[in-house]
Amino acid sequence: MQDFNEKPCYFQGNYIPLKNANVNIQTHALQYGTAFFGGIRGYWNPDQNNLFVFRLDEHYKRLKNSSRILQMNFPYSFDQFQEITLNVIRKGEWKQNVYLRPFVYKSALELSPRLHNVQDDFALYAIPLNDYLDTKKGLRAQTSSWRRISDNQIPTRSKASGGYINSALAKSEALQNGFDEAIFLDERGFVSEGSAENLFFIRDREIITPSVTSAILEGITRKSIIALAQQKGYAVKEREVSRTEMYVADEVFFAGTGVQIAWLREIDYRQIGNGSIGEITKDIQDTFFDIVTGKMEEYRKWILPVY
Ligand code: PMP
């Protein structure tokens, strides 16, 4: 198979090999983290000989919102964005699970960390990606000693590149302490999210997820799971979650584009439930994988066939 670095990405208005899409070290975004990005999955279905991109419209909306929050230009219509996305996949002849990274960054070569009157640019590249975290084994997580950045510091809702220093601090701490992932509390001490994924809890068959005011990224997987769970007839509540509620939950899972749906067996050395995947988590995880791989007719509206 062709090295993905040889495949085309979208950079400075052209489709060029990813290995040639390089920036100057003075680039504003490189110096200050003045960028925002997206993360989109495409799932290859060998039976249907097609690749399905998950919820491109929702990703577009979030990129637009980020551009508003961060005063960066994202001057594309949905149709233009879709065309660039499809071009990158088709020109690269991708026929495997793929991760797409749209990216708006302050491309000017200048000093002064500000947002206005600094030139920006849009790029989009693709890399191969299967599981980011194990979705089957049951993860062990740790409450981070690092607090989630608040909306009034670096808005997590904006998926700002610089904000991922916060994620990196927590992720490294968790891995270096022997855990699989970190769980952030917000500055008030309520549960927020993982380093790169949202969190769901199940208590007495009710599905609970921290609300959008708990310094989370408003995840597209999260939104999809809420809709799916409700359609399945589960009660879903978005609300503040206290730390020790995690320890007494019957089931806990992470949700995100990268992580997909991955269940937790342990948080802060407390076993979750009976230590195996919970019934509701399994139900949602199974349906989710069927949806993203194009196996569920009624959820075709959530996926875009590439070929
Ligand atoms: N929270 C954070 C901090 C993330 O980086 C991600 C991954 N984009 C998520 C949650 C999950 O969001 P989504 O489902 O849109 O990928």
PDB file of N, CA, C and O and ligand atoms in Angstrom, residues 39 59 62 148 159 164 167 193-198 217-222 255-258, ligand 1:
ATOM      1  N   GLY A  39     -11.872  16.566  13.757  1.00  0.00           N
ATOM      2  CA  GLY A  39     -11.421  15.176  13.615  1.00  0.00           C
ATOM      3  C   GLY A  39     -12.619  14.374  13.156  1.00  0.00           C
ATOM      4  O   GLY A  39     -13.631  14.339  13.845  1.00  0.00           O
ATOM      5  N   HIS A  59     -19.730  18.298  11.745  1.00  0.00           N
ATOM      6  CA  HIS A  59     -18.332  18.751  11.848  1.00  0.00           C
ATOM      7  C   HIS A  59     -18.171  20.131  11.218  1.00  0.00           C
ATOM      8  O   HIS A  59     -17.463  20.997  11.740  1.00  0.00           O
ATOM      9  N   ARG A  62     -19.492  22.739  13.596  1.00  0.00           N
ATOM     10  CA  ARG A  62     -18.584  23.006  14.720  1.00  0.00           C
ATOM     11  C   ARG A  62     -17.367  23.815  14.280  1.00  0.00           C
ATOM     12  O   ARG A  62     -16.900  24.706  15.000  1.00  0.00           O
ATOM     13  N   ARG A 148      -9.695  20.832  34.003  1.00  0.00           N
ATOM     14  CA  ARG A 148     -10.064  21.222  32.641  1.00  0.00           C
ATOM     15  C   ARG A 148     -10.040  22.734  32.533  1.00  0.00           C
ATOM     16  O   ARG A 148     -10.526  23.434  33.439  1.00  0.00           O
ATOM     17  N   LYS A 159     -12.394  23.768  20.240  1.00  0.00           N
ATOM     18  CA  LYS A 159     -11.382  22.816  19.754  1.00  0.00           C
ATOM     19  C   LYS A 159     -10.108  23.543  19.307  1.00  0.00           C
ATOM     20  O   LYS A 159      -9.553  23.301  18.226  1.00  0.00           O
ATOM     21  N   TYR A 164      -5.056  22.031  23.725  1.00  0.00           N
ATOM     22  CA  TYR A 164      -4.673  20.619  23.838  1.00  0.00           C
ATOM     23  C   TYR A 164      -3.396  20.393  24.643  1.00  0.00           C
ATOM     24  O   TYR A 164      -3.030  19.251  24.934  1.00  0.00           O
ATOM     25  N   SER A 167      -4.932  18.884  27.570  1.00  0.00           N
ATOM     26  CA  SER A 167      -5.168  17.453  27.335  1.00  0.00           C
ATOM     27  C   SER A 167      -3.870  16.655  27.429  1.00  0.00           C
ATOM     28  O   SER A 167      -3.839  15.559  28.004  1.00  0.00           O
ATOM     29  N   GLU A 193     -14.647  15.727  31.219  1.00  0.00           N
ATOM     30  CA  GLU A 193     -14.477  14.792  30.087  1.00  0.00           C
ATOM     31  C   GLU A 193     -13.101  14.152  30.165  1.00  0.00           C
ATOM     32  O   GLU A 193     -12.314  14.445  31.061  1.00  0.00           O
ATOM     33  N   GLY A 194     -12.799  13.269  29.221  1.00  0.00           N
ATOM     34  CA  GLY A 194     -11.461  12.693  29.114  1.00  0.00           C
ATOM     35  C   GLY A 194     -10.538  13.648  28.376  1.00  0.00           C
ATOM     36  O   GLY A 194     -10.924  14.774  28.054  1.00  0.00           O
ATOM     37  N   SER A 195      -9.325  13.230  28.104  1.00  0.00           N
ATOM     38  CA  SER A 195      -8.372  14.134  27.444  1.00  0.00           C
ATOM     39  C   SER A 195      -8.782  14.417  26.000  1.00  0.00           C
ATOM     40  O   SER A 195      -8.441  15.456  25.447  1.00  0.00           O
ATOM     41  N   ALA A 196      -9.529  13.500  25.381  1.00  0.00           N
ATOM     42  CA  ALA A 196      -9.963  13.704  23.993  1.00  0.00           C
ATOM     43  C   ALA A 196     -11.271  12.966  23.723  1.00  0.00           C
ATOM     44  O   ALA A 196     -11.496  12.484  22.616  1.00  0.00           O
ATOM     45  N   GLU A 197     -12.121  12.887  24.740  1.00  0.00           N
ATOM     46  CA  GLU A 197     -13.386  12.178  24.558  1.00  0.00           C
ATOM     47  C   GLU A 197     -14.379  12.572  25.658  1.00  0.00           C
ATOM     48  O   GLU A 197     -13.973  12.963  26.752  1.00  0.00           O
ATOM     49  N   ASN A 198     -15.641  12.498  25.326  1.00  0.00           N
ATOM     50  CA  ASN A 198     -16.697  12.772  26.300  1.00  0.00           C
ATOM     51  C   ASN A 198     -16.973  11.532  27.141  1.00  0.00           C
ATOM     52  O   ASN A 198     -16.522  10.433  26.813  1.00  0.00           O
ATOM     53  N   LEU A 217     -15.825  19.645  25.361  1.00  0.00           N
ATOM     54  CA  LEU A 217     -16.032  19.851  23.934  1.00  0.00           C
ATOM     55  C   LEU A 217     -17.410  19.281  23.616  1.00  0.00           C
ATOM     56  O   LEU A 217     -17.743  18.175  24.077  1.00  0.00           O
ATOM     57  N   GLU A 218     -18.195  20.020  22.862  1.00  0.00           N
ATOM     58  CA  GLU A 218     -19.523  19.521  22.496  1.00  0.00           C
ATOM     59  C   GLU A 218     -19.336  18.475  21.397  1.00  0.00           C
ATOM     60  O   GLU A 218     -19.331  18.777  20.213  1.00  0.00           O
ATOM     61  N   GLY A 219     -19.140  17.256  21.835  1.00  0.00           N
ATOM     62  CA  GLY A 219     -18.753  16.179  20.935  1.00  0.00           C
ATOM     63  C   GLY A 219     -19.879  15.773  19.994  1.00  0.00           C
ATOM     64  O   GLY A 219     -21.054  15.752  20.371  1.00  0.00           O
ATOM     65  N   ILE A 220     -19.476  15.441  18.791  1.00  0.00           N
ATOM     66  CA  ILE A 220     -20.444  15.004  17.781  1.00  0.00           C
ATOM     67  C   ILE A 220     -20.844  13.550  18.042  1.00  0.00           C
ATOM     68  O   ILE A 220     -21.997  13.170  17.841  1.00  0.00           O
ATOM     69  N   THR A 221     -19.923  12.771  18.551  1.00  0.00           N
ATOM     70  CA  THR A 221     -20.272  11.412  18.972  1.00  0.00           C
ATOM     71  C   THR A 221     -21.244  11.481  20.149  1.00  0.00           C
ATOM     72  O   THR A 221     -22.236  10.745  20.193  1.00  0.00           O
ATOM     73  N   ARG A 222     -20.956  12.372  21.087  1.00  0.00           N
ATOM     74  CA  ARG A 222     -21.840  12.575  22.254  1.00  0.00           C
ATOM     75  C   ARG A 222     -23.257  12.893  21.809  1.00  0.00           C
ATOM     76  O   ARG A 222     -24.221  12.275  22.255  1.00  0.00           O
ATOM     77  N   ALA A 255     -16.729   8.440  24.784  1.00  0.00           N
ATOM     78  CA  ALA A 255     -17.264   8.552  23.431  1.00  0.00           C
ATOM     79  C   ALA A 255     -16.575   9.698  22.703  1.00  0.00           C
ATOM     80  O   ALA A 255     -16.412  10.795  23.250  1.00  0.00           O
ATOM     81  N   GLY A 256     -16.148   9.429  21.487  1.00  0.00           N
ATOM     82  CA  GLY A 256     -15.512  10.464  20.679  1.00  0.00           C
ATOM     83  C   GLY A 256     -15.146   9.885  19.327  1.00  0.00           C
ATOM     84  O   GLY A 256     -15.179   8.663  19.143  1.00  0.00           O
ATOM     85  N   THR A 257     -14.780  10.756  18.419  1.00  0.00           N
ATOM     86  CA  THR A 257     -14.422  10.296  17.076  1.00  0.00           C
ATOM     87  C   THR A 257     -13.255   9.319  17.124  1.00  0.00           C
ATOM     88  O   THR A 257     -13.294   8.251  16.524  1.00  0.00           O
ATOM     89  N   GLY A 258     -12.212   9.693  17.855  1.00  0.00           N
ATOM     90  CA  GLY A 258     -11.039   8.828  17.928  1.00  0.00           C
ATOM     91  C   GLY A 258     -11.331   7.565  18.723  1.00  0.00           C
ATOM     92  O   GLY A 258     -11.147   6.445  18.243  1.00  0.00           O
TER      93      GLY A 258
HETATM   94  N1  PMP B   1     -13.545  16.045  24.004  1.00  0.00           N
HETATM   95  C1  PMP B   1     -12.345  16.382  23.505  1.00  0.00           C
HETATM   96  C2  PMP B   1     -11.426  17.202  24.333  1.00  0.00           C
HETATM   97  C3  PMP B   1     -11.960  15.942  22.227  1.00  0.00           C
HETATM   98  O1  PMP B   1     -10.765  16.276  21.730  1.00  0.00           O
HETATM   99  C4  PMP B   1     -12.849  15.136  21.488  1.00  0.00           C
HETATM  100  C5  PMP B   1     -12.437  14.607  20.144  1.00  0.00           C
HETATM  101  N2  PMP B   1     -12.761  15.482  19.108  1.00  0.00           N
HETATM  102  C6  PMP B   1     -14.102  14.830  22.047  1.00  0.00           C
HETATM  103  C7  PMP B   1     -14.409  15.299  23.308  1.00  0.00           C
HETATM  104  C8  PMP B   1     -15.116  14.043  21.285  1.00  0.00           C
HETATM  105  O2  PMP B   1     -15.694  14.848  20.283  1.00  0.00           O
HETATM  106  P1  PMP B   1     -16.204  14.222  18.915  1.00  0.00           P
HETATM  107  O3  PMP B   1     -17.202  13.192  19.265  1.00  0.00           O
HETATM  108  O4  PMP B   1     -16.798  15.349  18.171  1.00  0.00           O
HETATM  109  O5  PMP B   1     -15.026  13.635  18.255  1.00  0.00           O
END
